[in-house]
Short mmCIF file of N, CA and C and ligand atoms in Angstrom, two decimals:
data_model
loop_
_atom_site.label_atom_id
_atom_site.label_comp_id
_atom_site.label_asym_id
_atom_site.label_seq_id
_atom_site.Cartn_x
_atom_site.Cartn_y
_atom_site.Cartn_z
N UNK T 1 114.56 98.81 70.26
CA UNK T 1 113.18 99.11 70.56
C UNK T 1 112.46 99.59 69.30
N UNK T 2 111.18 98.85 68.45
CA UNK T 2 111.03 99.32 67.68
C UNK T 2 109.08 98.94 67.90
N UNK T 3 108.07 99.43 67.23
CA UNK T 3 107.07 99.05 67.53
C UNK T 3 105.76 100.15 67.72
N UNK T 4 104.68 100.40 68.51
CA UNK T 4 104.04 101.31 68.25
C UNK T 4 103.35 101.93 69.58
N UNK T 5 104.31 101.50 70.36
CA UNK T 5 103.97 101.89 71.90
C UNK T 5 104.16 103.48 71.85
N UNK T 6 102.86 103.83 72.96
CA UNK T 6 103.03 105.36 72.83
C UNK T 6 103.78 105.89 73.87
N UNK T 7 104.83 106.87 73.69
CA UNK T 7 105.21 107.00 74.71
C UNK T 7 104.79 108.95 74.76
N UNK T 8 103.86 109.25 75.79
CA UNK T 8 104.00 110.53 75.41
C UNK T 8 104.37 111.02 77.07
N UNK T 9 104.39 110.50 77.93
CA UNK T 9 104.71 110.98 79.15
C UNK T 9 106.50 110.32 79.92
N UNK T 10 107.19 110.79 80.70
CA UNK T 10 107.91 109.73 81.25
C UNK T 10 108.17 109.67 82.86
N UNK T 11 107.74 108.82 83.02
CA UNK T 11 107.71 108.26 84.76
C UNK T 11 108.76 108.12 85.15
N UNK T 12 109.12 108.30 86.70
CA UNK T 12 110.13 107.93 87.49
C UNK T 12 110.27 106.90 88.46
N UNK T 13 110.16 106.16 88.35
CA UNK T 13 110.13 105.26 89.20
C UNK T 13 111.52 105.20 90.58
N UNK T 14 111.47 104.84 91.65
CA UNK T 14 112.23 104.14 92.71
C UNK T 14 112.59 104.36 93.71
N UNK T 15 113.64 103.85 94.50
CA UNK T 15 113.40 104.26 96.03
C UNK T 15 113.20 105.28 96.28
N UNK T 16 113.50 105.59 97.31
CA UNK T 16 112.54 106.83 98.42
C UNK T 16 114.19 107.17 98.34
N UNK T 17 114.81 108.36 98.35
CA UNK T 17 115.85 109.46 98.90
C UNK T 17 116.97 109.11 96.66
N UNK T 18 116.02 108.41 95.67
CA UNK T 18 116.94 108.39 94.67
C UNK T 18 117.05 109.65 94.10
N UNK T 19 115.69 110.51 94.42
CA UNK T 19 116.00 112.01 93.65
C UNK T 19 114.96 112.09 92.84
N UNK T 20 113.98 110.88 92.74
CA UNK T 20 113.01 111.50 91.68
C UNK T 20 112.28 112.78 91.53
N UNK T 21 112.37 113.26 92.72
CA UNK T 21 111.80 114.99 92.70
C UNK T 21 112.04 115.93 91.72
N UNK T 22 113.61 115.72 92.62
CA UNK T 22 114.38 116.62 92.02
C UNK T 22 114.65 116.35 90.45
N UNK T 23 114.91 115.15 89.93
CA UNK T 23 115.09 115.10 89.07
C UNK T 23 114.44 115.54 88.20
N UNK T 24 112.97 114.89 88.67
CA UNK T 24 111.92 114.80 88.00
C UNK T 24 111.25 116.25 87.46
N UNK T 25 111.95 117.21 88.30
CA UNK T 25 111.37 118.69 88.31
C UNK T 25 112.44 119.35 86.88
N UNK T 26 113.65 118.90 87.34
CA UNK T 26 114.69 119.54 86.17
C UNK T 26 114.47 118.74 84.89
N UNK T 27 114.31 117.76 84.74
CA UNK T 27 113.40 116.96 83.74
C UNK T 27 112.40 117.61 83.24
N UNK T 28 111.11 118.28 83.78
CA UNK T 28 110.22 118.94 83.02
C UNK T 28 110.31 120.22 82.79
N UNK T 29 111.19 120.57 83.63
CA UNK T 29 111.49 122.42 83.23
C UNK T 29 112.13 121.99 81.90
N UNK T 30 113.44 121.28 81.63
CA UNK T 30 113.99 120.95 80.47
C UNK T 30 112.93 120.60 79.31
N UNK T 31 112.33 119.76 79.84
CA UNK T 31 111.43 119.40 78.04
C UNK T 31 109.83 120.22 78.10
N UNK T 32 110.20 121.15 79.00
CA UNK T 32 108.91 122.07 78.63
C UNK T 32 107.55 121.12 79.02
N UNK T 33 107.85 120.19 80.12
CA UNK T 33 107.12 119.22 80.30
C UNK T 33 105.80 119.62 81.61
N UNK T 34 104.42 119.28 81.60
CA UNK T 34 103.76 120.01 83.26
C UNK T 34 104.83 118.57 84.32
N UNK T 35 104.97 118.54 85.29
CA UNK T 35 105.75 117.96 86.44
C UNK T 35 104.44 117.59 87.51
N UNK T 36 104.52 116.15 87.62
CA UNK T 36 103.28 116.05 88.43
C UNK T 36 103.93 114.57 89.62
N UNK T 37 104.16 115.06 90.80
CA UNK T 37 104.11 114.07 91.88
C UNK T 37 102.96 113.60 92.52
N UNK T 38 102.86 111.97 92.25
CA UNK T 38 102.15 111.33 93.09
C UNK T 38 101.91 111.48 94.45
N UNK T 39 102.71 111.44 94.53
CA UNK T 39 102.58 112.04 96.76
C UNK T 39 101.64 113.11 96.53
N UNK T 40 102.24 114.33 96.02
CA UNK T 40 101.48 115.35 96.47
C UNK T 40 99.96 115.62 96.01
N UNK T 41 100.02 114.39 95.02
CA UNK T 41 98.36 114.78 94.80
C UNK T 41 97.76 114.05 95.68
N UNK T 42 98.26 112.93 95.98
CA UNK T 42 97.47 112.27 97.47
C UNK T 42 97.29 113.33 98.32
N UNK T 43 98.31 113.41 99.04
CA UNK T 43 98.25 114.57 99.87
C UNK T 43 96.93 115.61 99.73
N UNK T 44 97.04 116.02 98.07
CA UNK T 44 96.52 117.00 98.36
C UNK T 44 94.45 116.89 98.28
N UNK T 45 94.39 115.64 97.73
CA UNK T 45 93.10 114.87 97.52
C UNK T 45 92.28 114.63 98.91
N UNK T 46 93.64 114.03 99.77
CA UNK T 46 93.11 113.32 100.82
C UNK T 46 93.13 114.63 102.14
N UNK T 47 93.71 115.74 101.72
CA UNK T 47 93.78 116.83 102.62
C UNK T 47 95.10 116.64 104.21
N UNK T 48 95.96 115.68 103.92
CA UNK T 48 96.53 115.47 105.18
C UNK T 48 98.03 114.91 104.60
N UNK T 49 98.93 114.95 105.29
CA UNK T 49 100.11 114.37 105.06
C UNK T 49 100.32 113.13 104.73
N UNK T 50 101.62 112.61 103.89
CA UNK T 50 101.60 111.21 104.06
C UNK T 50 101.86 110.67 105.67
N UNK T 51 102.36 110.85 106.33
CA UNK T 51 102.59 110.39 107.50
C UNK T 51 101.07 110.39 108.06
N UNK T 52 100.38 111.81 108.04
CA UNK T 52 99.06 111.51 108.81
C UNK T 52 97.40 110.08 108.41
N UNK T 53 98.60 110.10 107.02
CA UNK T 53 97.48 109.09 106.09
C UNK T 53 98.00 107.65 106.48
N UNK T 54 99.18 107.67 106.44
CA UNK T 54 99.64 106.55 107.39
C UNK T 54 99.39 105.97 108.82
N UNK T 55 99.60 106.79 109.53
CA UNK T 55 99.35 106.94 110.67
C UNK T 55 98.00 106.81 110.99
N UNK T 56 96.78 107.65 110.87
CA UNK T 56 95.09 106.94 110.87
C UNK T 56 94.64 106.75 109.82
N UNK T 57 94.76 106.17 108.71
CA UNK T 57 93.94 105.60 107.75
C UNK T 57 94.73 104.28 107.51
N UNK T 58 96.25 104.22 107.66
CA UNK T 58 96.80 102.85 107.05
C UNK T 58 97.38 103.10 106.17
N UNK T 59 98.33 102.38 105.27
CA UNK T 59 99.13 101.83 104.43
C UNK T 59 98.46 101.38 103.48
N UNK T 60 97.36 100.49 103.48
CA UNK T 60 96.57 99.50 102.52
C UNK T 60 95.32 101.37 102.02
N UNK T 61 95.53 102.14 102.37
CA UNK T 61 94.42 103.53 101.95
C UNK T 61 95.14 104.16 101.53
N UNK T 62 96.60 104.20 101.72
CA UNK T 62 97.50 105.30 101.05
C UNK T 62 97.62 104.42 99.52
N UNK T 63 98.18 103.21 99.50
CA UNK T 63 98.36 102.58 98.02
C UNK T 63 96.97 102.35 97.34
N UNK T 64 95.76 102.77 98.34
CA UNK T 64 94.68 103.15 97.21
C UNK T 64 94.72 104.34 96.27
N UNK T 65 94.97 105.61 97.07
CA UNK T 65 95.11 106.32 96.48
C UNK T 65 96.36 106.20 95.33
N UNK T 66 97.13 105.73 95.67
CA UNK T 66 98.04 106.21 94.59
C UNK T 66 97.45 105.17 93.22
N UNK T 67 96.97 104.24 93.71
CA UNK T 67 96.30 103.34 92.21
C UNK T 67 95.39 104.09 91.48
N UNK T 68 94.74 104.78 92.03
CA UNK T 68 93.40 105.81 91.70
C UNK T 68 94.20 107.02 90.79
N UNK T 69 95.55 107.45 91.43
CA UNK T 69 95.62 108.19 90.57
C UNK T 69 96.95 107.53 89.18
N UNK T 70 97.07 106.44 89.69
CA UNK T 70 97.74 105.73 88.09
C UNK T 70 97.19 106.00 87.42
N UNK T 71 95.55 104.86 87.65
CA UNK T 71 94.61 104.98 86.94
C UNK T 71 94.25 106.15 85.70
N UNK T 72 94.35 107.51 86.67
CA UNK T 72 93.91 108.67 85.95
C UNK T 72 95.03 108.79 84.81
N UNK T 73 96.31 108.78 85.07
CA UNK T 73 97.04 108.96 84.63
C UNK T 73 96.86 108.80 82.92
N UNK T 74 96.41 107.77 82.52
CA UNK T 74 96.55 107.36 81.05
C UNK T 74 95.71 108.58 79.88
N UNK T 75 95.33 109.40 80.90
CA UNK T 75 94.93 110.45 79.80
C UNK T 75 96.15 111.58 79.68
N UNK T 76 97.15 111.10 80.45
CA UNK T 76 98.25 112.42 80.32
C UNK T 76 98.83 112.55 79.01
N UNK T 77 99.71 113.86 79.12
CA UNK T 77 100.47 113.82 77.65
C UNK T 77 101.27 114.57 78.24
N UNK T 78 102.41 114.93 77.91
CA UNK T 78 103.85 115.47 78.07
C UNK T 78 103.66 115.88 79.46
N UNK T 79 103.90 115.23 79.98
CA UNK T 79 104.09 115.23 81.62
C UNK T 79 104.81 114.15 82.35
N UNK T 80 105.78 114.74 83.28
CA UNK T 80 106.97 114.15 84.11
C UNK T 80 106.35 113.62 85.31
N UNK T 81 105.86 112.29 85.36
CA UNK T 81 105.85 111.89 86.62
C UNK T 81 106.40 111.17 87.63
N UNK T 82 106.66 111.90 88.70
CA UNK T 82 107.50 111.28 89.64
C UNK T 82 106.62 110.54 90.83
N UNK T 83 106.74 109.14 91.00
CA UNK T 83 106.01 108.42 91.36
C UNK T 83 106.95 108.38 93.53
N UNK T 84 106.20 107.80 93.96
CA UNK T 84 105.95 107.03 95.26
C UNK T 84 107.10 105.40 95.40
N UNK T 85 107.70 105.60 96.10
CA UNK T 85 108.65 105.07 96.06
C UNK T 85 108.27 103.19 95.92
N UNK T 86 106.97 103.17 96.55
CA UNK T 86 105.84 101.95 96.90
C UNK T 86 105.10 101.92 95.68
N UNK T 87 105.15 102.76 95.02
CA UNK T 87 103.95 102.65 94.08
C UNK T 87 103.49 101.51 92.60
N UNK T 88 105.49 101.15 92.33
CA UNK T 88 105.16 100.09 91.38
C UNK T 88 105.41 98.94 92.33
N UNK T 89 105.34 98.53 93.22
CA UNK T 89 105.44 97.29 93.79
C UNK T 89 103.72 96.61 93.79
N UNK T 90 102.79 97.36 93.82
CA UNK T 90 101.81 97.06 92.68
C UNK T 90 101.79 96.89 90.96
N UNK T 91 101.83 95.60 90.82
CA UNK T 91 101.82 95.16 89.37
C UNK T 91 100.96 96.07 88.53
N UNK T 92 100.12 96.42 88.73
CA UNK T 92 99.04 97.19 87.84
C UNK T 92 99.42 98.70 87.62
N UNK T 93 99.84 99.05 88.69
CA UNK T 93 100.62 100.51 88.60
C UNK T 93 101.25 100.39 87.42
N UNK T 94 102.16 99.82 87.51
CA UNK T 94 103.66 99.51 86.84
C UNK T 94 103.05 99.45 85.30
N UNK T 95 102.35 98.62 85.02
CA UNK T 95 101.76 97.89 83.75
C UNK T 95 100.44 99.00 83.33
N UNK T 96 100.39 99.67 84.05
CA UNK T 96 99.76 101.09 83.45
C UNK T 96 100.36 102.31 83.19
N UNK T 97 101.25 102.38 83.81
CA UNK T 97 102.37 103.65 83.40
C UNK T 97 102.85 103.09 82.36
N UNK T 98 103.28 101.90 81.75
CA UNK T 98 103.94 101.28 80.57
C UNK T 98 103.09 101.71 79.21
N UNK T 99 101.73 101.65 79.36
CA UNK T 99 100.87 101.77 78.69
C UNK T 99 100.93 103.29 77.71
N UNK T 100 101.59 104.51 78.43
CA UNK T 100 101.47 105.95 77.71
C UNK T 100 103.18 106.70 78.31
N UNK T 101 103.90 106.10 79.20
CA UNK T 101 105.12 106.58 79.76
C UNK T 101 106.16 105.28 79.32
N UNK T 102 107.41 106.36 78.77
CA UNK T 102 108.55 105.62 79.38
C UNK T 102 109.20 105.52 80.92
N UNK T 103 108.67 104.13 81.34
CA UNK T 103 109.24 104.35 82.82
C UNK T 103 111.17 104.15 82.93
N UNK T 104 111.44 105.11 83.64
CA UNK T 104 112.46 104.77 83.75
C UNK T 104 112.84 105.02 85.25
N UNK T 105 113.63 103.98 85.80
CA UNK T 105 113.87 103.98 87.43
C UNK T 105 115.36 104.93 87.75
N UNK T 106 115.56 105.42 89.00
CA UNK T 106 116.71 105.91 89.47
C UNK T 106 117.01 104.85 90.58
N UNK T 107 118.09 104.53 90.82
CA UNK T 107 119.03 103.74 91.43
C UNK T 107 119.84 104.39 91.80
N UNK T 108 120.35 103.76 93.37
CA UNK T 108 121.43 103.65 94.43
C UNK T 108 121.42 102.73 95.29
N UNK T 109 122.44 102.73 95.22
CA UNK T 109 122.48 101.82 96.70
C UNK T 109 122.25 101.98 98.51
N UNK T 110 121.66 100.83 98.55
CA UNK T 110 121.23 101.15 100.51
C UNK T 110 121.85 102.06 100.83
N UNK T 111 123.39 102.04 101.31
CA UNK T 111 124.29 103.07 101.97
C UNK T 111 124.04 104.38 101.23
N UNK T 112 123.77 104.61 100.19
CA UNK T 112 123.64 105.90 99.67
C UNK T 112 122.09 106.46 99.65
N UNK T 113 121.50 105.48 99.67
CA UNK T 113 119.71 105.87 100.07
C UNK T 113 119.99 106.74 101.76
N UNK T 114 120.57 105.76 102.83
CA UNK T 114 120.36 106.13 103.77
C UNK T 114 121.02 106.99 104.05
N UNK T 115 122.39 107.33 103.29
CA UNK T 115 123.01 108.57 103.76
C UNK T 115 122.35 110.17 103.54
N UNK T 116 121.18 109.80 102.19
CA UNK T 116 119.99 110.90 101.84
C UNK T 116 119.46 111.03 102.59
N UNK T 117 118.28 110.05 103.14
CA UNK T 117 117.43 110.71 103.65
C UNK T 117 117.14 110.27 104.85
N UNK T 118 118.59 110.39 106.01
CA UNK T 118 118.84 110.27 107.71
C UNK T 118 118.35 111.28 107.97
N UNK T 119 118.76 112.10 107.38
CA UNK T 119 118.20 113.58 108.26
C UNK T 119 116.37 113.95 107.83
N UNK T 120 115.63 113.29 107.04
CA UNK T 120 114.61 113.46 106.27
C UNK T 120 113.46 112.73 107.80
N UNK T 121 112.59 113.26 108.42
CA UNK T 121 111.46 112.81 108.89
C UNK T 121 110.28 112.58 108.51
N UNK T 122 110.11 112.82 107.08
CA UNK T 122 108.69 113.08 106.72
C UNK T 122 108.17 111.25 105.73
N UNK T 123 109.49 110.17 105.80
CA UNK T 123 108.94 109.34 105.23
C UNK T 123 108.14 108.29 106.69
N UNK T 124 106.89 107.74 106.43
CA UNK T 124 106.77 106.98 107.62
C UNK T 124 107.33 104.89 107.53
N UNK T 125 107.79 104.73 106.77
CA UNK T 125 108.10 103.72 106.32
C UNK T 125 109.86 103.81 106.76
N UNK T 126 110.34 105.13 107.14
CA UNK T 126 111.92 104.69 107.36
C UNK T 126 111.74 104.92 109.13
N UNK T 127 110.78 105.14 109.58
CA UNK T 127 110.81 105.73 110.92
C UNK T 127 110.57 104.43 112.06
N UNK T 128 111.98 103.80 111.79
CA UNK T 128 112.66 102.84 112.43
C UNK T 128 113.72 103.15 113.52
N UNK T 129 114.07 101.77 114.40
CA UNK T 129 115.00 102.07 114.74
C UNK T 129 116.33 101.63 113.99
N UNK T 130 115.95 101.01 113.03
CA UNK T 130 117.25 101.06 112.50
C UNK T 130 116.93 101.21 111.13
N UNK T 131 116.90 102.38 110.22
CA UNK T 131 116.57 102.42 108.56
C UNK T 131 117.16 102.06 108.00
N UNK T 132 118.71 101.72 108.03
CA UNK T 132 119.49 100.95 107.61
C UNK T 132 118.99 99.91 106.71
N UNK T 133 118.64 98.92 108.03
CA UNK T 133 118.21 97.96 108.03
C UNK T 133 116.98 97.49 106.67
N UNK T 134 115.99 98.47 107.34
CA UNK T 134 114.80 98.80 106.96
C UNK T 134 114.94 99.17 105.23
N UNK T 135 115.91 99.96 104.82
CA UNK T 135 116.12 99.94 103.75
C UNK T 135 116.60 98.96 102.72
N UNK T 136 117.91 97.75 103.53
CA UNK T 136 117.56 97.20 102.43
C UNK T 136 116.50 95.53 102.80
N UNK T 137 116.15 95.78 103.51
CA UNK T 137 114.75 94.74 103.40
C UNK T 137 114.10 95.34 102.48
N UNK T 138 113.02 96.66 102.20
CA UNK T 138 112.80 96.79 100.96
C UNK T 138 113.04 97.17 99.97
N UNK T 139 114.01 97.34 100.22
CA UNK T 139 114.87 97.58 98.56
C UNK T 139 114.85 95.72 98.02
N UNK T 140 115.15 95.10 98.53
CA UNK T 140 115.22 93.30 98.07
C UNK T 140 114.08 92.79 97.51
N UNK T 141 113.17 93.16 98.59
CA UNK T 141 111.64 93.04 97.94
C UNK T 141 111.12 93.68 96.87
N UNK T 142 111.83 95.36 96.83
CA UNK T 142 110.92 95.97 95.29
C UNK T 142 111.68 95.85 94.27
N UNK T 143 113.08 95.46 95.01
CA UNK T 143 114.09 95.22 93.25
C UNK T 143 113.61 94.29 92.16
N UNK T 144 112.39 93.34 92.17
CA UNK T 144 112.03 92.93 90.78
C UNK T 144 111.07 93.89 90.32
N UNK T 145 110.62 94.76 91.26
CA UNK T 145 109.44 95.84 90.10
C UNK T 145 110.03 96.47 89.56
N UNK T 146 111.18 97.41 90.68
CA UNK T 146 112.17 98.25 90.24
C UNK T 146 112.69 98.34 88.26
N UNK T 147 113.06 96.29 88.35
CA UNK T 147 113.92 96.61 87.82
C UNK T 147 113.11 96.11 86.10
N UNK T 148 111.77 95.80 86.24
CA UNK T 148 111.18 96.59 85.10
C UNK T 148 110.59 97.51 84.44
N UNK T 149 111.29 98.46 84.65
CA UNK T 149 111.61 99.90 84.21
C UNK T 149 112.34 99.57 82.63
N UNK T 150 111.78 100.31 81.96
CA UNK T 150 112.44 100.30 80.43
C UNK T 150 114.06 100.73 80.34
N UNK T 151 114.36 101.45 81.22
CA UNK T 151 115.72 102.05 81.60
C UNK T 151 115.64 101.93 82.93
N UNK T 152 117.26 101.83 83.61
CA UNK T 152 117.31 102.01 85.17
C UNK T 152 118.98 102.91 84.98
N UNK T 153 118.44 104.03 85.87
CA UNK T 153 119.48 104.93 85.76
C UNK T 153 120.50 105.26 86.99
N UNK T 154 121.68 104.58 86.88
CA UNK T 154 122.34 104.92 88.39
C UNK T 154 122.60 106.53 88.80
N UNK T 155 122.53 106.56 90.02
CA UNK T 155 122.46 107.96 90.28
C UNK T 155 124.04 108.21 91.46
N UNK T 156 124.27 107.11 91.46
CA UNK T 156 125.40 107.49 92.43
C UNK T 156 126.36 108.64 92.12
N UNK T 157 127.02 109.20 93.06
CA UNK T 157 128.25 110.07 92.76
C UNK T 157 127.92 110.99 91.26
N UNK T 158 126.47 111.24 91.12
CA UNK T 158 125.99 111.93 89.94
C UNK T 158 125.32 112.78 89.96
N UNK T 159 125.56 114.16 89.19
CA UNK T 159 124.41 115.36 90.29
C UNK T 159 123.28 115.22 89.23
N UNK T 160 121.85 116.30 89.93
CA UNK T 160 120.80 116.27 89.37
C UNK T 160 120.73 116.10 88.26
N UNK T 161 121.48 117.46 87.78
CA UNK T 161 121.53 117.85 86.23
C UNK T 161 122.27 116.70 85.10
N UNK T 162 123.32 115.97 86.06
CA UNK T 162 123.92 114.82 85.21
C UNK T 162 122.67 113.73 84.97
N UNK T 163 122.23 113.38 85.92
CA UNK T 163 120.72 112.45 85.86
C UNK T 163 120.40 112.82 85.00
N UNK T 164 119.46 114.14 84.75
CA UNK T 164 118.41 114.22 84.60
C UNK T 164 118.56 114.60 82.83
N UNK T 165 120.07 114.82 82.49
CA UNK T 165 120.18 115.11 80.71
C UNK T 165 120.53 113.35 80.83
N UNK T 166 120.94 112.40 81.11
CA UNK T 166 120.95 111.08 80.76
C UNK T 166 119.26 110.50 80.45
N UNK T 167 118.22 111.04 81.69
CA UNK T 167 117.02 110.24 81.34
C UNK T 167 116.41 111.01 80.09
N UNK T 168 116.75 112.38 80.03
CA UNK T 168 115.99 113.12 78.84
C UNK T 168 116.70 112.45 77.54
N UNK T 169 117.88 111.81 77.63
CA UNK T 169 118.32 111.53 76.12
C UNK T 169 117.54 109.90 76.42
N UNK T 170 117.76 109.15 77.19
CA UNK T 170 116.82 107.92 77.18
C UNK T 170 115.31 108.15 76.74
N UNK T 171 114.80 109.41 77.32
CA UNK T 171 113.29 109.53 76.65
C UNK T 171 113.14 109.70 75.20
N UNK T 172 114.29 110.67 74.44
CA UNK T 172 114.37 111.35 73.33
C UNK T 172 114.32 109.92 72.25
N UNK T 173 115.66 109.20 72.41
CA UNK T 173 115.77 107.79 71.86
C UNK T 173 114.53 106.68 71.87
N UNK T 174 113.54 106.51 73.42
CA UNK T 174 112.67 105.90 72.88
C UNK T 174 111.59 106.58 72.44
N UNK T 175 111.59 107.55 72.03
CA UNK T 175 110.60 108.51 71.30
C UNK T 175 110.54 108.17 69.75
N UNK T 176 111.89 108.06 69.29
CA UNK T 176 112.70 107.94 67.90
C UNK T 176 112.06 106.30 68.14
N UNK T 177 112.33 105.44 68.65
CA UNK T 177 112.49 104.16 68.40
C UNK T 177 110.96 103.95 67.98
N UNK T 178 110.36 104.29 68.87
CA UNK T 178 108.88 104.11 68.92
C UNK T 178 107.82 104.67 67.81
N UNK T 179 108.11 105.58 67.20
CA UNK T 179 107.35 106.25 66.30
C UNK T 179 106.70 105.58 65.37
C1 S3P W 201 107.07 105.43 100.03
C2 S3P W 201 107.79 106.46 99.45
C3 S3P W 201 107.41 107.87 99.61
C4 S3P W 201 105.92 107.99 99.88
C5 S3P W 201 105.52 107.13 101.05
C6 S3P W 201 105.82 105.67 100.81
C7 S3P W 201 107.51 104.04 99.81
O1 S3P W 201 107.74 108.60 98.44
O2 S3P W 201 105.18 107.62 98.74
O3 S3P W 201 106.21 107.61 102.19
O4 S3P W 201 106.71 103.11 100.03
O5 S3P W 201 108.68 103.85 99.39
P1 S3P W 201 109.26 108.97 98.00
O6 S3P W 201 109.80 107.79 97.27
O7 S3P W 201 109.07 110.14 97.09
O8 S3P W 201 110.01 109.30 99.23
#
């Protein structure tokens, strides 16, 4: 990687139960970074839950918001963002976080997505009768956004803190590369 791309922020990209939270939180405590989730600024913009934004406004109003706040995004600087599990399956998302972040994705597999977040009610997209299922139908569909991510980081059988010093040395390196 060599060239003059800026990288001053780094994104998280991927499924729903991979850990980007969490990660994403021990990630910016570590590099002294502000920590900013997409969800919750919807949430907190739109005044209501994701489920309730789902539920009466739609699906096609929730991925507005989160484009709105990509958008904003390109004025950030040292800040960890942990994105919406839906959020790069919009091309423009994706190709705007590229623009000032190293994106880098977390990965697992179906069986290990769903063994996370069975007990979790608050996503409205797994609230199936079978999430299983449901999971990897879209996992198939977002694995080509997924998987242009500058890095994709497996998370299996790996705790937070193991993640989250692997993506900080991936950020550190394309920091060096990029300069
Ligand atoms: C979604 C993932 C959720 C949240 C919303 C939709 C998705 O975020 O944005 O429920 O489309 O995968 P997490 O990935 O943080 O669970």
């Amino acid at each position: 990687m060599s060239g003059t791309r800026p990288i001053e922020n780094l994104a998280l990209i991927g499924f729903m139960g991979t850990g980007k939270s969490s990660v994403g939180r021990l990630v910016a405590q570590l590099l002294h970074f502000t920590y900013l989730d997409t969800d919750q600024v919807v949430e907190c913009r739109a005044h209501k839950s994701i489920s309730e934004i789902f539920e009466k406004d739609g699906e096609p109003t929730f991925r507005q918001w989160e484009q709105v706040i990509v958008e904003e995004l390109i004025h950030r600087k040292t800040t960890v963002i942990s994105t919406g599990g839906g959020l790069p399956i919009n091309q423009g998302n994706l190709d705007s976080l590229k623009t000032h972040a190293l994106v880098v994705c977390l990965w697992a597999s179906a069986d290990t997505i769903y063994e996370r977040v069975r007990d979790h009610d608050h996503r409205p997209l797994l609230a199936e009768l079978d999430p299983l299922a449901k999971i990897r139908e879209l996992l198939s569909i977002r694995e080509p956004y997924y998987r242009q991510a500058d890095v994709l980081v497996n998370t299996e059988r790996r705790s937070v803190r193991e993640v989250a010093v692997q993506v900080i040395h991936q950020f550190h390196m394309a920091q060096a590369a990029y300069r």
